[in-house]
């Protein structure tokens, strides 16, 4: 049988593209850089959304919705913000089409030109802070803890499904606080929420840390991030949380009366994760047979395939399976019984492997006789024949085990591909092989830039768990007090 | 105490605007015609979304996501479609800003002009059918049952929060079928889903029917709708479901091999409801004291307000309330205990009335002694003192009763404001007072237009339950076989 997708070792990049296509996750659309998220891919994203949304609400946040469009003048109000986003934004200049007078078709109506151009939001700090000005008068109005699920547009020149698209879906939290301390605590809290989600739901271990000043969000005083390692040893930034200081409050004049009855500017944070997480999920776990999904995010956790030679046999198998379906669903397990006769069992096996369904049950005539069933796990590709009785509990345990095993495997991979390097020669050699490189850095943007130019590696973060260690910068030889994480990144 | 909002009889329009503002539902943004949906308003919308989404999934639909942008040429492919939407669409023409050379600020970079302009989707038939072309080859790929939750933009000249905004949130279902019959059945099924949602969740009775040809969706062969009556007697179209025939399949060349192995064009439907439903919900039930919410859509179903004179009393009340909170939550009832000392009980009562919380409990020192609690219902504004024991069951029943009572009230109002009229004179007189007018129509667009010009009333629908009745058109005097529903509408 021909392989459905190229192997990772052959061509990692093609493997990723083909997997997305064959597993029916998404595809490029007719609109440059914009993707179509297909039903199966979207159902995974919905599970992510639900889990994250619950976590946001548990930490006291509410959802709201702000306009898609941002007046050009708003974007310009925070100097470094516009600097960061002006080069890649979609601009609405007109509000009407009309029939061309020469009959050549529909054209933009030049008379319907907007007085002020509107930017399709690349992120919503500006439009949100312009709104917060009216919502915040006193410390009693704080903290303001709001999240938005939305689409945003950044006109990227080189795009890649899920990882870098012109339009993507995300959530963006925007909070306002009375003190710097509270805002900083919020920034850290939300990074921890992201890390928990990545590790406990996506089964992707992450390094938590701070970005260097040159990698910060445009308009932030500090950017915290989680960084994950993909199977090719490259890093993927999986979520960021920004301490905005009083920058946007000052840009939009958002002041409040504090407890001492004095006017002060409000402190802000913003934080977001996007459909990029879909790319991380795929690249962290999947193999040459297709998607490997952690059970907590799998739209279908268990598939049951009957193996039969006659309608009668199918009837007997179905009679046995039906109560099991009910029992599994009652236990909160999503299960699909695929008794369609359009495809053979072998085809179905391959298809559900491709789609990353964590557990597959197969049941044939002999199983009926023996009161057994064949149970296969997607992650390790092992299978065994087990008693039909007690299946629900067995499956529950198996799903837990798969979730943990996938995480452990990814963690082990990261550990094996994380290296302490002490010379630039070592650095250059190792970076070609991939992985996270723990190296000393002198803290200057110049050195950071020089290393990037020479090796395409960036400082992914200054990890929170950085150990104090005297050393010298691998490039400049200047003193350093601890190692940072370098890697090539998506 | 000054009234929080104008009364409906004073100024219905101002009542609506002020209610939305004071109940913290939404507000106009700095961007022309675009609204900000505030957290409390959004939490109602989220409840609507969840209920609808569950219904879509129960009827076999999956969610997906398609691009925000539509190439201008796509919009033009279906002739009546572009005719319908060209006059009100936001057009993206550039993809970059830059600093003006004269230092005057940030301007659109003329060098970053798009080769083909992009339209911000006013609806997604075109971009979706261009995608379906690649997804559908054979009858085995059908039916394709997809829904999308998204924002859309229609550049309306006169906007009104929730009812008519330049950007709004909605869901749009887009399905593809092998036969006209299947597509027609789907069109009707989804209209029935909307009607069920409106009646059972929103407690808003609706008339189901077909639009006249001139009121159809641009590109549809038939448009079905549900029409609700607001408290000022005006109609509000609350949802539409379109039978698209093969129009979009032909425009985008979507053909399939049918069971007879012949190539044929695919049959389509589309259907949608939007944040407009928030407007319907508000205007159908609310009163001069604020919002009245049906319990099924209320973010807070029960609020408990302690009435105390000392910290000690508050402690005693809280001790009594805490187990109740747990019990109510366990029963799936969302409850808030407002023991904040920032505001007095009277202020809290008014605030929760304004926000439409269906049930309010108040508990004071005497209640503690007597083992009672005061229970008030928002809809009828009645209250009584009842035993504390057995409260959970009492509240469950009360919530059910409120849901039904609100619906019955709205139904009675509609019945009392629906009139059979047989002459144009009667029609003209009655239309000024509002309501649904059941009148004979000759079936021509000319008469429909003339009546609209003369009275501002439109044919809301040809109701499914139209009784066959010989008559004459109220305007033209030509023969008619049944009455249609006329009204002024939002």
PDB file of N, CA and C in Angstrom, chain A residues 27 29-31 36-39 42 46 50 57 63-69 71-72 74 86-87 89-97 106 108 117-118 121 131 135 146 151 155 157 167 169, chain B residues 27 29-31 36-39 42 46 50 57 63-69 71-72 74 86-87 89-97 106 108 114 117-118 121 131 135 146 151 155 157 167 169:
ATOM      1  N   UNK A  27      -7.156  23.899   4.540  1.00  0.00           N
ATOM      2  CA  UNK A  27      -6.538  24.057   3.218  1.00  0.00           C
ATOM      3  C   UNK A  27      -6.382  25.535   2.901  1.00  0.00           C
ATOM      4  N   UNK A  29      -7.053  28.838   0.874  1.00  0.00           N
ATOM      5  CA  UNK A  29      -8.242  29.293   0.159  1.00  0.00           C
ATOM      6  C   UNK A  29      -7.822  30.033  -1.105  1.00  0.00           C
ATOM      7  N   UNK A  30      -8.824  30.467  -1.849  1.00  0.00           N
ATOM      8  CA  UNK A  30      -8.553  31.237  -3.064  1.00  0.00           C
ATOM      9  C   UNK A  30      -8.041  32.633  -2.711  1.00  0.00           C
ATOM     10  N   UNK A  31      -8.191  33.017  -1.447  1.00  0.00           N
ATOM     11  CA  UNK A  31      -7.741  34.340  -1.020  1.00  0.00           C
ATOM     12  C   UNK A  31      -6.333  34.218  -0.441  1.00  0.00           C
ATOM     13  N   UNK A  36      -8.909  27.941   4.863  1.00  0.00           N
ATOM     14  CA  UNK A  36     -10.220  27.394   5.198  1.00  0.00           C
ATOM     15  C   UNK A  36      -9.958  26.334   6.257  1.00  0.00           C
ATOM     16  N   UNK A  37     -10.596  26.455   7.407  1.00  0.00           N
ATOM     17  CA  UNK A  37     -10.464  25.416   8.428  1.00  0.00           C
ATOM     18  C   UNK A  37     -11.625  24.444   8.209  1.00  0.00           C
ATOM     19  N   UNK A  38     -11.292  23.219   7.855  1.00  0.00           N
ATOM     20  CA  UNK A  38     -12.320  22.238   7.513  1.00  0.00           C
ATOM     21  C   UNK A  38     -12.998  21.678   8.773  1.00  0.00           C
ATOM     22  N   UNK A  39     -14.155  21.053   8.606  1.00  0.00           N
ATOM     23  CA  UNK A  39     -14.913  20.615   9.793  1.00  0.00           C
ATOM     24  C   UNK A  39     -14.100  19.795  10.800  1.00  0.00           C
ATOM     25  N   UNK A  42     -11.678  22.084  12.467  1.00  0.00           N
ATOM     26  CA  UNK A  42     -12.379  23.050  13.311  1.00  0.00           C
ATOM     27  C   UNK A  42     -12.897  22.413  14.593  1.00  0.00           C
ATOM     28  N   UNK A  46     -12.429  23.862  18.236  1.00  0.00           N
ATOM     29  CA  UNK A  46     -13.545  24.082  19.165  1.00  0.00           C
ATOM     30  C   UNK A  46     -13.261  23.491  20.545  1.00  0.00           C
ATOM     31  N   UNK A  50     -13.079  25.680  23.948  1.00  0.00           N
ATOM     32  CA  UNK A  50     -13.913  25.402  25.114  1.00  0.00           C
ATOM     33  C   UNK A  50     -13.065  25.295  26.380  1.00  0.00           C
ATOM     34  N   UNK A  57     -12.695  31.924  32.284  1.00  0.00           N
ATOM     35  CA  UNK A  57     -13.827  32.276  33.144  1.00  0.00           C
ATOM     36  C   UNK A  57     -13.530  31.916  34.598  1.00  0.00           C
ATOM     37  N   UNK A  63     -16.203  37.419  28.400  1.00  0.00           N
ATOM     38  CA  UNK A  63     -16.042  37.677  26.974  1.00  0.00           C
ATOM     39  C   UNK A  63     -16.837  38.913  26.564  1.00  0.00           C
ATOM     40  N   UNK A  64     -16.332  39.571  25.547  1.00  0.00           N
ATOM     41  CA  UNK A  64     -17.023  40.729  24.968  1.00  0.00           C
ATOM     42  C   UNK A  64     -16.639  40.775  23.498  1.00  0.00           C
ATOM     43  N   UNK A  65     -17.164  41.773  22.782  1.00  0.00           N
ATOM     44  CA  UNK A  65     -16.796  41.873  21.366  1.00  0.00           C
ATOM     45  C   UNK A  65     -16.587  43.324  20.954  1.00  0.00           C
ATOM     46  N   UNK A  66     -15.471  43.568  20.291  1.00  0.00           N
ATOM     47  CA  UNK A  66     -15.088  44.906  19.836  1.00  0.00           C
ATOM     48  C   UNK A  66     -14.991  44.923  18.314  1.00  0.00           C
ATOM     49  N   UNK A  67     -15.054  46.117  17.712  1.00  0.00           N
ATOM     50  CA  UNK A  67     -15.119  46.202  16.238  1.00  0.00           C
ATOM     51  C   UNK A  67     -13.930  45.581  15.511  1.00  0.00           C
ATOM     52  N   UNK A  68     -14.249  45.051  14.331  1.00  0.00           N
ATOM     53  CA  UNK A  68     -13.255  44.507  13.413  1.00  0.00           C
ATOM     54  C   UNK A  68     -12.338  45.599  12.877  1.00  0.00           C
ATOM     55  N   UNK A  69     -12.896  46.813  12.738  1.00  0.00           N
ATOM     56  CA  UNK A  69     -12.149  47.897  12.103  1.00  0.00           C
ATOM     57  C   UNK A  69     -11.546  48.855  13.126  1.00  0.00           C
ATOM     58  N   UNK A  71      -9.843  52.701  13.235  1.00  0.00           N
ATOM     59  CA  UNK A  71      -9.519  53.911  12.469  1.00  0.00           C
ATOM     60  C   UNK A  71      -7.995  54.068  12.415  1.00  0.00           C
ATOM     61  N   UNK A  72      -7.506  54.483  11.286  1.00  0.00           N
ATOM     62  CA  UNK A  72      -6.061  54.601  11.096  1.00  0.00           C
ATOM     63  C   UNK A  72      -5.426  55.439  12.203  1.00  0.00           C
ATOM     64  N   UNK A  74      -6.244  55.711  15.274  1.00  0.00           N
ATOM     65  CA  UNK A  74      -6.128  54.981  16.537  1.00  0.00           C
ATOM     66  C   UNK A  74      -4.832  54.169  16.557  1.00  0.00           C
ATOM     67  N   UNK A  86       2.130  48.555  11.109  1.00  0.00           N
ATOM     68  CA  UNK A  86       1.790  49.307   9.899  1.00  0.00           C
ATOM     69  C   UNK A  86       2.169  48.571   8.623  1.00  0.00           C
ATOM     70  N   UNK A  87       3.239  47.762   8.720  1.00  0.00           N
ATOM     71  CA  UNK A  87       3.757  47.151   7.492  1.00  0.00           C
ATOM     72  C   UNK A  87       2.963  45.951   7.008  1.00  0.00           C
ATOM     73  N   UNK A  89      -0.806  45.533   7.329  1.00  0.00           N
ATOM     74  CA  UNK A  89      -2.237  45.567   7.644  1.00  0.00           C
ATOM     75  C   UNK A  89      -3.118  45.811   6.419  1.00  0.00           C
ATOM     76  N   UNK A  90      -4.264  45.142   6.454  1.00  0.00           N
ATOM     77  CA  UNK A  90      -5.249  45.290   5.380  1.00  0.00           C
ATOM     78  C   UNK A  90      -6.024  46.580   5.621  1.00  0.00           C
ATOM     79  N   UNK A  91      -6.134  47.400   4.575  1.00  0.00           N
ATOM     80  CA  UNK A  91      -6.728  48.727   4.720  1.00  0.00           C
ATOM     81  C   UNK A  91      -8.019  48.837   3.904  1.00  0.00           C
ATOM     82  N   UNK A  92      -9.092  49.205   4.590  1.00  0.00           N
ATOM     83  CA  UNK A  92     -10.369  49.452   3.914  1.00  0.00           C
ATOM     84  C   UNK A  92     -10.421  50.920   3.547  1.00  0.00           C
ATOM     85  N   UNK A  93     -10.608  51.201   2.262  1.00  0.00           N
ATOM     86  CA  UNK A  93     -10.613  52.594   1.814  1.00  0.00           C
ATOM     87  C   UNK A  93     -11.960  53.033   1.229  1.00  0.00           C
ATOM     88  N   UNK A  94     -12.795  52.062   0.835  1.00  0.00           N
ATOM     89  CA  UNK A  94     -14.073  52.374   0.199  1.00  0.00           C
ATOM     90  C   UNK A  94     -15.189  51.515   0.785  1.00  0.00           C
ATOM     91  N   UNK A  95     -16.431  51.984   0.583  1.00  0.00           N
ATOM     92  CA  UNK A  95     -17.557  51.243   1.156  1.00  0.00           C
ATOM     93  C   UNK A  95     -18.636  50.874   0.125  1.00  0.00           C
ATOM     94  N   UNK A  96     -18.263  50.836  -1.144  1.00  0.00           N
ATOM     95  CA  UNK A  96     -19.273  50.507  -2.146  1.00  0.00           C
ATOM     96  C   UNK A  96     -18.619  50.092  -3.458  1.00  0.00           C
ATOM     97  N   UNK A  97     -19.305  49.187  -4.178  1.00  0.00           N
ATOM     98  CA  UNK A  97     -18.900  48.858  -5.542  1.00  0.00           C
ATOM     99  C   UNK A  97     -19.969  49.422  -6.475  1.00  0.00           C
ATOM    100  N   UNK A 106     -17.891  44.959 -12.292  1.00  0.00           N
ATOM    101  CA  UNK A 106     -18.077  45.694 -11.053  1.00  0.00           C
ATOM    102  C   UNK A 106     -16.754  46.320 -10.621  1.00  0.00           C
ATOM    103  N   UNK A 108     -14.742  49.377  -7.863  1.00  0.00           N
ATOM    104  CA  UNK A 108     -14.867  50.166  -6.636  1.00  0.00           C
ATOM    105  C   UNK A 108     -15.427  51.525  -7.018  1.00  0.00           C
ATOM    106  N   UNK A 117      -9.340  56.072   6.522  1.00  0.00           N
ATOM    107  CA  UNK A 117      -9.206  54.657   6.239  1.00  0.00           C
ATOM    108  C   UNK A 117      -9.365  53.835   7.515  1.00  0.00           C
ATOM    109  N   UNK A 118      -9.867  52.610   7.327  1.00  0.00           N
ATOM    110  CA  UNK A 118     -10.022  51.693   8.447  1.00  0.00           C
ATOM    111  C   UNK A 118      -9.055  50.525   8.270  1.00  0.00           C
ATOM    112  N   UNK A 121      -8.436  44.842  12.069  1.00  0.00           N
ATOM    113  CA  UNK A 121      -7.614  44.680  13.279  1.00  0.00           C
ATOM    114  C   UNK A 121      -6.523  43.614  13.130  1.00  0.00           C
ATOM    115  N   UNK A 131     -12.107  52.375  24.072  1.00  0.00           N
ATOM    116  CA  UNK A 131     -13.401  52.087  24.706  1.00  0.00           C
ATOM    117  C   UNK A 131     -13.270  52.125  26.235  1.00  0.00           C
ATOM    118  N   UNK A 135     -15.179  53.446  30.214  1.00  0.00           N
ATOM    119  CA  UNK A 135     -15.649  52.461  31.182  1.00  0.00           C
ATOM    120  C   UNK A 135     -14.964  52.605  32.548  1.00  0.00           C
ATOM    121  N   UNK A 146     -11.308  41.299  30.567  1.00  0.00           N
ATOM    122  CA  UNK A 146     -12.109  40.985  29.380  1.00  0.00           C
ATOM    123  C   UNK A 146     -11.315  40.186  28.346  1.00  0.00           C
ATOM    124  N   UNK A 151     -11.357  37.078  14.811  1.00  0.00           N
ATOM    125  CA  UNK A 151     -10.430  36.918  13.695  1.00  0.00           C
ATOM    126  C   UNK A 151      -9.581  38.176  13.593  1.00  0.00           C
ATOM    127  N   UNK A 155      -0.951  41.022   7.218  1.00  0.00           N
ATOM    128  CA  UNK A 155      -0.642  40.708   5.836  1.00  0.00           C
ATOM    129  C   UNK A 155       0.750  40.108   5.683  1.00  0.00           C
ATOM    130  N   UNK A 157       3.847  38.021   4.274  1.00  0.00           N
ATOM    131  CA  UNK A 157       4.277  37.749   2.910  1.00  0.00           C
ATOM    132  C   UNK A 157       4.436  36.246   2.652  1.00  0.00           C
ATOM    133  N   UNK A 167      -5.114  35.832   7.686  1.00  0.00           N
ATOM    134  CA  UNK A 167      -6.199  35.880   8.674  1.00  0.00           C
ATOM    135  C   UNK A 167      -6.034  34.688   9.598  1.00  0.00           C
ATOM    136  N   UNK A 169      -7.596  32.957  13.575  1.00  0.00           N
ATOM    137  CA  UNK A 169      -8.538  33.070  14.685  1.00  0.00           C
ATOM    138  C   UNK A 169      -7.734  33.059  15.976  1.00  0.00           C
TER     139      UNK A 169
ATOM    140  N   UNK B  27     -22.791  49.141  23.208  1.00  0.00           N
ATOM    141  CA  UNK B  27     -22.722  50.571  22.947  1.00  0.00           C
ATOM    142  C   UNK B  27     -22.166  50.806  21.545  1.00  0.00           C
ATOM    143  N   UNK B  29     -19.498  52.144  18.969  1.00  0.00           N
ATOM    144  CA  UNK B  29     -18.056  52.295  19.080  1.00  0.00           C
ATOM    145  C   UNK B  29     -17.619  53.567  18.362  1.00  0.00           C
ATOM    146  N   UNK B  30     -16.338  53.826  18.412  1.00  0.00           N
ATOM    147  CA  UNK B  30     -15.785  54.984  17.704  1.00  0.00           C
ATOM    148  C   UNK B  30     -15.801  54.747  16.196  1.00  0.00           C
ATOM    149  N   UNK B  31     -16.024  53.501  15.786  1.00  0.00           N
ATOM    150  CA  UNK B  31     -16.040  53.179  14.364  1.00  0.00           C
ATOM    151  C   UNK B  31     -17.485  53.214  13.869  1.00  0.00           C
ATOM    152  N   UNK B  36     -19.867  47.835  20.162  1.00  0.00           N
ATOM    153  CA  UNK B  36     -19.120  47.052  21.144  1.00  0.00           C
ATOM    154  C   UNK B  36     -20.166  46.269  21.927  1.00  0.00           C
ATOM    155  N   UNK B  37     -20.035  44.954  21.960  1.00  0.00           N
ATOM    156  CA  UNK B  37     -20.952  44.162  22.781  1.00  0.00           C
ATOM    157  C   UNK B  37     -20.286  43.978  24.139  1.00  0.00           C
ATOM    158  N   UNK B  38     -20.898  44.530  25.164  1.00  0.00           N
ATOM    159  CA  UNK B  38     -20.293  44.522  26.499  1.00  0.00           C
ATOM    160  C   UNK B  38     -20.444  43.140  27.153  1.00  0.00           C
ATOM    161  N   UNK B  39     -19.657  42.890  28.193  1.00  0.00           N
ATOM    162  CA  UNK B  39     -19.660  41.535  28.773  1.00  0.00           C
ATOM    163  C   UNK B  39     -21.050  40.995  29.125  1.00  0.00           C
ATOM    164  N   UNK B  42     -22.832  40.233  25.950  1.00  0.00           N
ATOM    165  CA  UNK B  42     -22.198  39.115  25.258  1.00  0.00           C
ATOM    166  C   UNK B  42     -22.517  37.781  25.929  1.00  0.00           C
ATOM    167  N   UNK B  46     -23.761  34.518  24.107  1.00  0.00           N
ATOM    168  CA  UNK B  46     -23.101  33.216  24.258  1.00  0.00           C
ATOM    169  C   UNK B  46     -24.106  32.112  24.581  1.00  0.00           C
ATOM    170  N   UNK B  50     -24.722  28.882  22.196  1.00  0.00           N
ATOM    171  CA  UNK B  50     -24.588  27.508  22.655  1.00  0.00           C
ATOM    172  C   UNK B  50     -25.836  26.692  22.321  1.00  0.00           C
ATOM    173  N   UNK B  57     -25.846  20.912  15.585  1.00  0.00           N
ATOM    174  CA  UNK B  57     -25.107  19.647  15.633  1.00  0.00           C
ATOM    175  C   UNK B  57     -26.064  18.461  15.718  1.00  0.00           C
ATOM    176  N   UNK B  63     -19.253  22.649  12.262  1.00  0.00           N
ATOM    177  CA  UNK B  63     -18.729  23.994  12.075  1.00  0.00           C
ATOM    178  C   UNK B  63     -17.424  23.976  11.286  1.00  0.00           C
ATOM    179  N   UNK B  64     -17.176  25.054  10.580  1.00  0.00           N
ATOM    180  CA  UNK B  64     -15.929  25.227   9.843  1.00  0.00           C
ATOM    181  C   UNK B  64     -15.666  26.717   9.787  1.00  0.00           C
ATOM    182  N   UNK B  65     -14.560  27.083   9.139  1.00  0.00           N
ATOM    183  CA  UNK B  65     -14.271  28.511   9.036  1.00  0.00           C
ATOM    184  C   UNK B  65     -13.712  28.862   7.664  1.00  0.00           C
ATOM    185  N   UNK B  66     -14.302  29.896   7.056  1.00  0.00           N
ATOM    186  CA  UNK B  66     -13.914  30.349   5.725  1.00  0.00           C
ATOM    187  C   UNK B  66     -13.392  31.791   5.806  1.00  0.00           C
ATOM    188  N   UNK B  67     -12.630  32.218   4.778  1.00  0.00           N
ATOM    189  CA  UNK B  67     -11.976  33.526   4.863  1.00  0.00           C
ATOM    190  C   UNK B  67     -12.919  34.722   5.030  1.00  0.00           C
ATOM    191  N   UNK B  68     -12.414  35.701   5.741  1.00  0.00           N
ATOM    192  CA  UNK B  68     -13.095  36.984   5.932  1.00  0.00           C
ATOM    193  C   UNK B  68     -13.218  37.750   4.626  1.00  0.00           C
ATOM    194  N   UNK B  69     -12.214  37.563   3.757  1.00  0.00           N
ATOM    195  CA  UNK B  69     -12.164  38.351   2.519  1.00  0.00           C
ATOM    196  C   UNK B  69     -12.685  37.574   1.312  1.00  0.00           C
ATOM    197  N   UNK B  71     -12.640  37.861  -2.907  1.00  0.00           N
ATOM    198  CA  UNK B  71     -12.152  38.584  -4.084  1.00  0.00           C
ATOM    199  C   UNK B  71     -13.337  39.220  -4.807  1.00  0.00           C
ATOM    200  N   UNK B  72     -13.133  40.408  -5.273  1.00  0.00           N
ATOM    201  CA  UNK B  72     -14.221  41.142  -5.929  1.00  0.00           C
ATOM    202  C   UNK B  72     -14.854  40.319  -7.042  1.00  0.00           C
ATOM    203  N   UNK B  74     -15.262  37.149  -7.246  1.00  0.00           N
ATOM    204  CA  UNK B  74     -16.148  36.093  -6.728  1.00  0.00           C
ATOM    205  C   UNK B  74     -17.548  36.650  -6.502  1.00  0.00           C
ATOM    206  N   UNK B  86     -23.432  44.807  -3.583  1.00  0.00           N
ATOM    207  CA  UNK B  86     -22.377  45.727  -4.031  1.00  0.00           C
ATOM    208  C   UNK B  86     -22.481  47.106  -3.393  1.00  0.00           C
ATOM    209  N   UNK B  87     -23.716  47.499  -3.080  1.00  0.00           N
ATOM    210  CA  UNK B  87     -23.912  48.883  -2.625  1.00  0.00           C
ATOM    211  C   UNK B  87     -23.540  49.108  -1.172  1.00  0.00           C
ATOM    212  N   UNK B  89     -20.684  47.363   0.668  1.00  0.00           N
ATOM    213  CA  UNK B  89     -19.602  46.516   1.171  1.00  0.00           C
ATOM    214  C   UNK B  89     -18.301  47.268   1.401  1.00  0.00           C
ATOM    215  N   UNK B  90     -17.610  46.840   2.452  1.00  0.00           N
ATOM    216  CA  UNK B  90     -16.318  47.432   2.796  1.00  0.00           C
ATOM    217  C   UNK B  90     -15.258  46.795   1.896  1.00  0.00           C
ATOM    218  N   UNK B  91     -14.443  47.650   1.271  1.00  0.00           N
ATOM    219  CA  UNK B  91     -13.477  47.179   0.276  1.00  0.00           C
ATOM    220  C   UNK B  91     -12.044  47.412   0.751  1.00  0.00           C
ATOM    221  N   UNK B  92     -11.268  46.328   0.779  1.00  0.00           N
ATOM    222  CA  UNK B  92      -9.845  46.434   1.110  1.00  0.00           C
ATOM    223  C   UNK B  92      -9.086  46.632  -0.190  1.00  0.00           C
ATOM    224  N   UNK B  93      -8.319  47.700  -0.249  1.00  0.00           N
ATOM    225  CA  UNK B  93      -7.595  48.017  -1.492  1.00  0.00           C
ATOM    226  C   UNK B  93      -6.077  47.993  -1.317  1.00  0.00           C
ATOM    227  N   UNK B  94      -5.593  48.095  -0.064  1.00  0.00           N
ATOM    228  CA  UNK B  94      -4.157  48.160   0.199  1.00  0.00           C
ATOM    229  C   UNK B  94      -3.793  47.248   1.374  1.00  0.00           C
ATOM    230  N   UNK B  95      -2.495  46.911   1.441  1.00  0.00           N
ATOM    231  CA  UNK B  95      -2.088  46.012   2.522  1.00  0.00           C
ATOM    232  C   UNK B  95      -0.932  46.555   3.367  1.00  0.00           C
ATOM    233  N   UNK B  96      -0.752  47.860   3.349  1.00  0.00           N
ATOM    234  CA  UNK B  96       0.354  48.407   4.137  1.00  0.00           C
ATOM    235  C   UNK B  96       0.165  49.896   4.380  1.00  0.00           C
ATOM    236  N   UNK B  97       0.651  50.361   5.536  1.00  0.00           N
ATOM    237  CA  UNK B  97       0.726  51.797   5.812  1.00  0.00           C
ATOM    238  C   UNK B  97       2.200  52.180   5.795  1.00  0.00           C
ATOM    239  N   UNK B 106       0.980  58.699   9.581  1.00  0.00           N
ATOM    240  CA  UNK B 106       0.945  57.427   8.872  1.00  0.00           C
ATOM    241  C   UNK B 106      -0.083  57.492   7.753  1.00  0.00           C
ATOM    242  N   UNK B 108      -1.637  55.513   3.910  1.00  0.00           N
ATOM    243  CA  UNK B 108      -1.709  54.283   3.138  1.00  0.00           C
ATOM    244  C   UNK B 108      -0.557  54.304   2.131  1.00  0.00           C
ATOM    245  N   UNK B 114      -3.498  46.345  -3.778  1.00  0.00           N
ATOM    246  CA  UNK B 114      -3.814  44.972  -4.162  1.00  0.00           C
ATOM    247  C   UNK B 114      -4.133  44.898  -5.653  1.00  0.00           C
ATOM    248  N   UNK B 117      -9.126  43.923  -5.607  1.00  0.00           N
ATOM    249  CA  UNK B 117      -9.679  44.352  -4.336  1.00  0.00           C
ATOM    250  C   UNK B 117     -10.370  43.189  -3.625  1.00  0.00           C
ATOM    251  N   UNK B 118     -10.355  43.256  -2.300  1.00  0.00           N
ATOM    252  CA  UNK B 118     -11.035  42.243  -1.486  1.00  0.00           C
ATOM    253  C   UNK B 118     -12.220  42.878  -0.786  1.00  0.00           C
ATOM    254  N   UNK B 121     -16.457  40.098   3.857  1.00  0.00           N
ATOM    255  CA  UNK B 121     -17.668  39.310   3.577  1.00  0.00           C
ATOM    256  C   UNK B 121     -18.938  39.960   4.137  1.00  0.00           C
ATOM    257  N   UNK B 131     -15.110  27.046  -2.671  1.00  0.00           N
ATOM    258  CA  UNK B 131     -14.405  25.975  -1.963  1.00  0.00           C
ATOM    259  C   UNK B 131     -15.091  24.624  -2.182  1.00  0.00           C
ATOM    260  N   UNK B 135     -14.531  20.136  -2.999  1.00  0.00           N
ATOM    261  CA  UNK B 135     -14.925  19.141  -1.995  1.00  0.00           C
ATOM    262  C   UNK B 135     -15.959  18.153  -2.516  1.00  0.00           C
ATOM    263  N   UNK B 146     -22.656  22.277   6.590  1.00  0.00           N
ATOM    264  CA  UNK B 146     -21.661  23.083   7.293  1.00  0.00           C
ATOM    265  C   UNK B 146     -22.239  24.395   7.803  1.00  0.00           C
ATOM    266  N   UNK B 151     -18.127  37.034  11.881  1.00  0.00           N
ATOM    267  CA  UNK B 151     -18.528  38.440  11.760  1.00  0.00           C
ATOM    268  C   UNK B 151     -18.696  38.765  10.278  1.00  0.00           C
ATOM    269  N   UNK B 155     -22.279  47.764   4.864  1.00  0.00           N
ATOM    270  CA  UNK B 155     -22.125  49.180   5.160  1.00  0.00           C
ATOM    271  C   UNK B 155     -23.474  49.898   5.179  1.00  0.00           C
ATOM    272  N   UNK B 157     -26.321  52.568   6.007  1.00  0.00           N
ATOM    273  CA  UNK B 157     -26.254  54.010   6.211  1.00  0.00           C
ATOM    274  C   UNK B 157     -26.871  54.428   7.539  1.00  0.00           C
ATOM    275  N   UNK B 167     -21.034  46.105  11.204  1.00  0.00           N
ATOM    276  CA  UNK B 167     -20.498  44.774  11.495  1.00  0.00           C
ATOM    277  C   UNK B 167     -21.472  44.089  12.437  1.00  0.00           C
ATOM    278  N   UNK B 169     -22.396  39.975  14.295  1.00  0.00           N
ATOM    279  CA  UNK B 169     -22.006  38.574  14.474  1.00  0.00           C
ATOM    280  C   UNK B 169     -23.180  37.703  14.058  1.00  0.00           C
TER     281      UNK B 169
END
